[in-house]
mmCIF file of C-alpha atoms and ligand atoms in Angstrom:
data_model
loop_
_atom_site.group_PDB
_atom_site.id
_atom_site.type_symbol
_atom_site.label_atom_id
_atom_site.label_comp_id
_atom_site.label_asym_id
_atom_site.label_seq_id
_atom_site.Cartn_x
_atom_site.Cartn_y
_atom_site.Cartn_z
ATOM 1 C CA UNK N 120 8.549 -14.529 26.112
ATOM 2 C CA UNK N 121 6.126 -12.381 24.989
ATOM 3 C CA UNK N 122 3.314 -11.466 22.543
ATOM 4 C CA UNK N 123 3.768 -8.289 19.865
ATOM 5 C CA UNK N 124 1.359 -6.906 17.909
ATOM 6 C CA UNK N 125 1.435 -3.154 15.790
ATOM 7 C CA UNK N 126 -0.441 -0.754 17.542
ATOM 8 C CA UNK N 127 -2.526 2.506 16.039
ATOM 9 C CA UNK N 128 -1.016 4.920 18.259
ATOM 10 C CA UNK N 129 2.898 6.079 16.693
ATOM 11 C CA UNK N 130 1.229 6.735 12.870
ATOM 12 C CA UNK N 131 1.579 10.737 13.541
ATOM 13 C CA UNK N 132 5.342 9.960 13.367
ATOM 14 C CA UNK N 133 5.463 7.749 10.273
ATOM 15 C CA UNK N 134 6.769 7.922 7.543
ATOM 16 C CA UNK N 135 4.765 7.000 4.590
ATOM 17 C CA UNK N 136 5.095 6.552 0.660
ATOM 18 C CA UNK N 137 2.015 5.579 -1.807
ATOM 19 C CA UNK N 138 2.650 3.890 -4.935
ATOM 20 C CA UNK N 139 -0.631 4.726 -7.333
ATOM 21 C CA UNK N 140 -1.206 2.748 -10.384
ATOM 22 C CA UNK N 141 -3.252 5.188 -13.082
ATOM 23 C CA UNK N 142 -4.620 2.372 -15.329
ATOM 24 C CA UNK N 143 -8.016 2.319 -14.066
ATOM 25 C CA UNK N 144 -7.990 5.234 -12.507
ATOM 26 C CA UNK N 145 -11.317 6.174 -11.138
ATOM 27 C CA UNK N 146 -10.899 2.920 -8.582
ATOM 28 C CA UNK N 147 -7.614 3.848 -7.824
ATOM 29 C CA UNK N 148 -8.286 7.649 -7.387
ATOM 30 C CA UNK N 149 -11.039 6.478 -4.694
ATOM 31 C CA UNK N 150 -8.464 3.599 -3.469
ATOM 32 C CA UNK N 151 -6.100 6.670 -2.546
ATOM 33 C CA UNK N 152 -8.943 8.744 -1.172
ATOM 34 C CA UNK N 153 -9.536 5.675 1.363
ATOM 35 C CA UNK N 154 -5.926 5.992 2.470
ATOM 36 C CA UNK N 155 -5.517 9.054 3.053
ATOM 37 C CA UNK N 156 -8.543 9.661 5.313
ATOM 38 C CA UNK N 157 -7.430 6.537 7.227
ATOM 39 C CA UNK N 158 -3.804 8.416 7.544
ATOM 40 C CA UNK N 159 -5.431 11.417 8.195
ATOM 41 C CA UNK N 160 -7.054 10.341 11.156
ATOM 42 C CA UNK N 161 -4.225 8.641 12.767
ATOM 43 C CA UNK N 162 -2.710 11.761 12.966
ATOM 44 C CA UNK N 163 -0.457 11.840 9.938
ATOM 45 C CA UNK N 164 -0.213 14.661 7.390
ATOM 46 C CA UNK N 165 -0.960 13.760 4.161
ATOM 47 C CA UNK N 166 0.138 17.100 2.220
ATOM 48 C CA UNK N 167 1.997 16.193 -0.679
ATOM 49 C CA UNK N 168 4.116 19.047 0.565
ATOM 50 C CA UNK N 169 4.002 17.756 3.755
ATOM 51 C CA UNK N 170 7.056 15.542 5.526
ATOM 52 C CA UNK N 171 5.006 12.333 6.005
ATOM 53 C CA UNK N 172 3.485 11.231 2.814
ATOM 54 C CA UNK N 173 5.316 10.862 -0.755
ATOM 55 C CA UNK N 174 2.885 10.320 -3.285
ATOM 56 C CA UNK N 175 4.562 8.338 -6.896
ATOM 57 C CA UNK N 176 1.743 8.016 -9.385
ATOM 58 C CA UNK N 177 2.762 4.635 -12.082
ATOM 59 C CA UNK N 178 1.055 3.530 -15.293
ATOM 60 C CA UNK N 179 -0.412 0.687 -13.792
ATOM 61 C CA UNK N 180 -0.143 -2.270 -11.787
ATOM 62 C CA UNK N 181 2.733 -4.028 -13.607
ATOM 63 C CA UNK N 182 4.812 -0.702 -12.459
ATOM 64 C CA UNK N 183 4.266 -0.534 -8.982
ATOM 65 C CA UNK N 184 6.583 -3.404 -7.434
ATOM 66 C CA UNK N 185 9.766 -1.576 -9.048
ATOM 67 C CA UNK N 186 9.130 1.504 -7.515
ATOM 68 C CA UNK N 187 8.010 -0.038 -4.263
ATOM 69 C CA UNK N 188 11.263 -2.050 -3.966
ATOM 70 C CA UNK N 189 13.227 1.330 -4.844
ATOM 71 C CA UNK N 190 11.508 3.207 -2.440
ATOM 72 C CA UNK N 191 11.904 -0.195 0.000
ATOM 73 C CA UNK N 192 15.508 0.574 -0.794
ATOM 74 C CA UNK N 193 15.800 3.892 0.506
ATOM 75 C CA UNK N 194 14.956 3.251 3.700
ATOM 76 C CA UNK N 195 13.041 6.136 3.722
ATOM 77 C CA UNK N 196 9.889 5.360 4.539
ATOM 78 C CA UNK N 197 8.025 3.116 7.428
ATOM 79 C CA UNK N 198 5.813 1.476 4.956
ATOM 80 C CA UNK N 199 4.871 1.933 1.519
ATOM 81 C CA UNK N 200 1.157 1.138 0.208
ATOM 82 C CA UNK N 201 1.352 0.084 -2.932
ATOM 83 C CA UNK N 202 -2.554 1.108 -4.549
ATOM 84 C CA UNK N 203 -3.606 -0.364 -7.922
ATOM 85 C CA UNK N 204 -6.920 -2.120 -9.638
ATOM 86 C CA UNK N 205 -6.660 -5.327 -11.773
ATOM 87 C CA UNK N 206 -9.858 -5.698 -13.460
ATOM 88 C CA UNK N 207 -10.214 -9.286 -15.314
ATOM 89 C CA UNK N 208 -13.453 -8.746 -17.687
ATOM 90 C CA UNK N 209 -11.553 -5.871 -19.992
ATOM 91 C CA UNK N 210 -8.365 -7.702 -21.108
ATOM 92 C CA UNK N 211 -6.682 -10.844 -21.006
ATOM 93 C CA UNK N 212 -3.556 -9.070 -19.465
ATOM 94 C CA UNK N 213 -5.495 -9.193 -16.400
ATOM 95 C CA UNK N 214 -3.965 -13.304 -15.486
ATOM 96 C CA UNK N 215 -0.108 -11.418 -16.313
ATOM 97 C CA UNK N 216 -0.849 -8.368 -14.588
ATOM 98 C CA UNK N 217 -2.074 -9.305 -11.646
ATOM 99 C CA UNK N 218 0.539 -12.387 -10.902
ATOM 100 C CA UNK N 219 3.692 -9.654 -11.749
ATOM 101 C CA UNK N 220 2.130 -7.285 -9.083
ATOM 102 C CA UNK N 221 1.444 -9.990 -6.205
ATOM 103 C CA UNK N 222 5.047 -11.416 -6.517
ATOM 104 C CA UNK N 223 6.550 -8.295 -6.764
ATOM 105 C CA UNK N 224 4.715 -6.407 -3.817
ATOM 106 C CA UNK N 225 5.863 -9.164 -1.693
ATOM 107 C CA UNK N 226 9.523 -9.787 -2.788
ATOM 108 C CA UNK N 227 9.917 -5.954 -2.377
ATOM 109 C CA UNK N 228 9.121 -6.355 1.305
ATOM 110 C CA UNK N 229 10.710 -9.719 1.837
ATOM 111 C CA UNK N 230 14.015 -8.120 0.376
ATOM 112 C CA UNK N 231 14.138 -5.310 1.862
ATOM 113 C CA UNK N 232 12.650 -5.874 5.661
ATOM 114 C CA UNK N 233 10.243 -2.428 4.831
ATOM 115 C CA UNK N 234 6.525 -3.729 5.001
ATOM 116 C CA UNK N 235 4.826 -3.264 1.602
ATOM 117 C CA UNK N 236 1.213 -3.528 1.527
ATOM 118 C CA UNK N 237 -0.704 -5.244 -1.406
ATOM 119 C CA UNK N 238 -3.607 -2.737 -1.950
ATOM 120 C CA UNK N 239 -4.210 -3.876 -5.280
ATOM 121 C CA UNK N 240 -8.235 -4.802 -6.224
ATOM 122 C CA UNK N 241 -8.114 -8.193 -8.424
ATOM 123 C CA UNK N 242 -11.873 -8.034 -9.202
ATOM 124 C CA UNK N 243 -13.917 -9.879 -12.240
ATOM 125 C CA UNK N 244 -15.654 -6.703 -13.095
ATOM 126 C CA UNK N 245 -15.724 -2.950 -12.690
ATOM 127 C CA UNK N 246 -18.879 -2.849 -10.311
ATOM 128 C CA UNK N 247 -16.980 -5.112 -7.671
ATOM 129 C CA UNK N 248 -13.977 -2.773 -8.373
ATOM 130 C CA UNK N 249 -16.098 0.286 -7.267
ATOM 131 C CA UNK N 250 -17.627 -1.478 -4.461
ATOM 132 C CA UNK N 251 -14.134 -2.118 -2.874
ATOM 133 C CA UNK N 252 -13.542 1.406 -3.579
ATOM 134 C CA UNK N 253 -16.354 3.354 -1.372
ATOM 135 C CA UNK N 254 -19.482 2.351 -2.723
ATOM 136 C CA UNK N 255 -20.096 -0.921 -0.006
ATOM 137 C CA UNK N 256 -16.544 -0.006 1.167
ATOM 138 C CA UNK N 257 -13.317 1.577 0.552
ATOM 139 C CA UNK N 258 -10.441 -1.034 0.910
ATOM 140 C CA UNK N 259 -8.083 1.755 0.842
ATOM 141 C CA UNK N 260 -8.418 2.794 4.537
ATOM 142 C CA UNK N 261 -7.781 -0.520 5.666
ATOM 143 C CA UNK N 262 -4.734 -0.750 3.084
ATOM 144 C CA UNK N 263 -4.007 2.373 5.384
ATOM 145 C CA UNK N 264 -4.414 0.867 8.606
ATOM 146 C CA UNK N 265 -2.494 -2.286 7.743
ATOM 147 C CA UNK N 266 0.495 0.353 6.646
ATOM 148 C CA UNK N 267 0.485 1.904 10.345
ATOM 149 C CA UNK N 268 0.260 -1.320 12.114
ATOM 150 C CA UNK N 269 2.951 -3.183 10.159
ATOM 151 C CA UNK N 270 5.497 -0.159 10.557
ATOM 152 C CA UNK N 271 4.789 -0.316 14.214
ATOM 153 C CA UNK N 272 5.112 -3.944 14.759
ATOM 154 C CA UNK N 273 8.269 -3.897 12.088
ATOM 155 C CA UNK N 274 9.427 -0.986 14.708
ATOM 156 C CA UNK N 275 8.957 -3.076 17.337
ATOM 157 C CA UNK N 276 11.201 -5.999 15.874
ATOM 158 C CA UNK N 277 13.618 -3.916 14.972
ATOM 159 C CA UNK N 278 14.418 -2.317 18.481
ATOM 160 C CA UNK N 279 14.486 -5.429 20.143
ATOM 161 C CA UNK N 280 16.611 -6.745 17.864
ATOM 162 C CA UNK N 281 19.273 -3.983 19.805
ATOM 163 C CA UNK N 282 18.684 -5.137 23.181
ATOM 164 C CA UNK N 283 21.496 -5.995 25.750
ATOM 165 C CA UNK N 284 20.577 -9.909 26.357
ATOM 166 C CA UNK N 285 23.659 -10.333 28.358
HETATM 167 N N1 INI R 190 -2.826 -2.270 -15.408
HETATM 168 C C1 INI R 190 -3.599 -2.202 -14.300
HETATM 169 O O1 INI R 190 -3.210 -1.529 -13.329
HETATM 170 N N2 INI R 190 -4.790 -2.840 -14.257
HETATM 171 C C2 INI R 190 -5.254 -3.593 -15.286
HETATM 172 O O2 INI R 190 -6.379 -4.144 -15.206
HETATM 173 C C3 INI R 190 -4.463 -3.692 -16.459
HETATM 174 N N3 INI R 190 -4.904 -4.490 -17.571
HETATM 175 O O3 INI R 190 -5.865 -5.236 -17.403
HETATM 176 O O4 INI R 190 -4.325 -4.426 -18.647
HETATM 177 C C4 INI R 190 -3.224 -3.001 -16.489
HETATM 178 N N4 INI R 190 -2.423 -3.047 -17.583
HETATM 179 C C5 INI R 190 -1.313 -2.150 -17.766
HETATM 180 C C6 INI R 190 -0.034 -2.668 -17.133
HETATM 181 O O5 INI R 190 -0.123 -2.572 -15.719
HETATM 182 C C7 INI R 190 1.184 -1.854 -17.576
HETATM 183 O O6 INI R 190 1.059 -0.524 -17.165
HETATM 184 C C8 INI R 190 1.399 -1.874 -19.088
HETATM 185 O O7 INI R 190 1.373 -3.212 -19.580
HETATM 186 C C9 INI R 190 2.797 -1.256 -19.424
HETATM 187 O O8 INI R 190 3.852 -2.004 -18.867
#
């Protein structure tokens, strides 16, 4: 038997996609910046032009989990990040909102077997939004992080799951 665990080390070989909600966009913006510096210094390219990193940009939160579950679909990608804010003092759609996102971000990767990481901020006001976002800290690198060490552990599963156990 043995213990597995994702490692840090395979990222520069990943492939990643980032789903980007737009409704509150200045957290999200800074959400993304998070990421990609994380990315970046794990060795992947984050050019949108690039072949590592697919960038699709949603209205908000409510959007994300069918596009992360489409993308899931294409086996395309080693793990999608799925980045959005949910911010309950400006509208009652906040209780809606943010229960359609956290079911959906996880049935995407339960269905699917592609890890999809909740990065969404479910805060009571702006100012805790923005100091998830880089102001005490940015929650988007380790939304990052958790991307590169699920794909590797998923990897992991995956190619033992070919091994000769006769
Ligand atoms: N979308 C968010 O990403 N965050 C929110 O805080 C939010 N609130 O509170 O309304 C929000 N609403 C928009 C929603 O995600 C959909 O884009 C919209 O309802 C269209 O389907």
């Amino acid at each position: 038997m043995a213990i597995f665990e994702g490692t840090f080390t395979q990222a520069a070989s990943g492939r990643f996609a980032i789903v980007i909600g737009r409704f509150n966009d200045l957290i999200t913006g800074k959400l993304l910046e998070g990421c990609q510096d994380c990315l970046k210094r794990h060795g992947v390219d984050t050019n949108p032009d690039g072949s590592q990193v697919d960038y699709f940009w949603v209205p908000g939160c409510f959007e994300i989990p069918l596009v992360a579950r489409q993308l899931a679909l294409s086996h395309h990608y080693d793990a999608i990040i799925c980045l959005g804010a949910v911010i309950k003092g400006q509208t009652p759609h906040f209780d809606y909102v943010a229960s359609e996102v956290s079911k959906g971000v996880a049935s995407a990767g339960m269905e699917t077997g592609v890890p999809v990481i909740f990065g969404v901020l479910t805060t009571d006001t702006m100012q805790q939004a923005f100091e998830r976002a880089g102001i005490k800290s940015n929650l988007g690198w380790n939304y990052a992080l958790s991307a590169i060490e699920m794909a590797s552990l998923m990897a992991q599963i995956k190619g033992r799951g070919s091994e000769n156990r006769g």
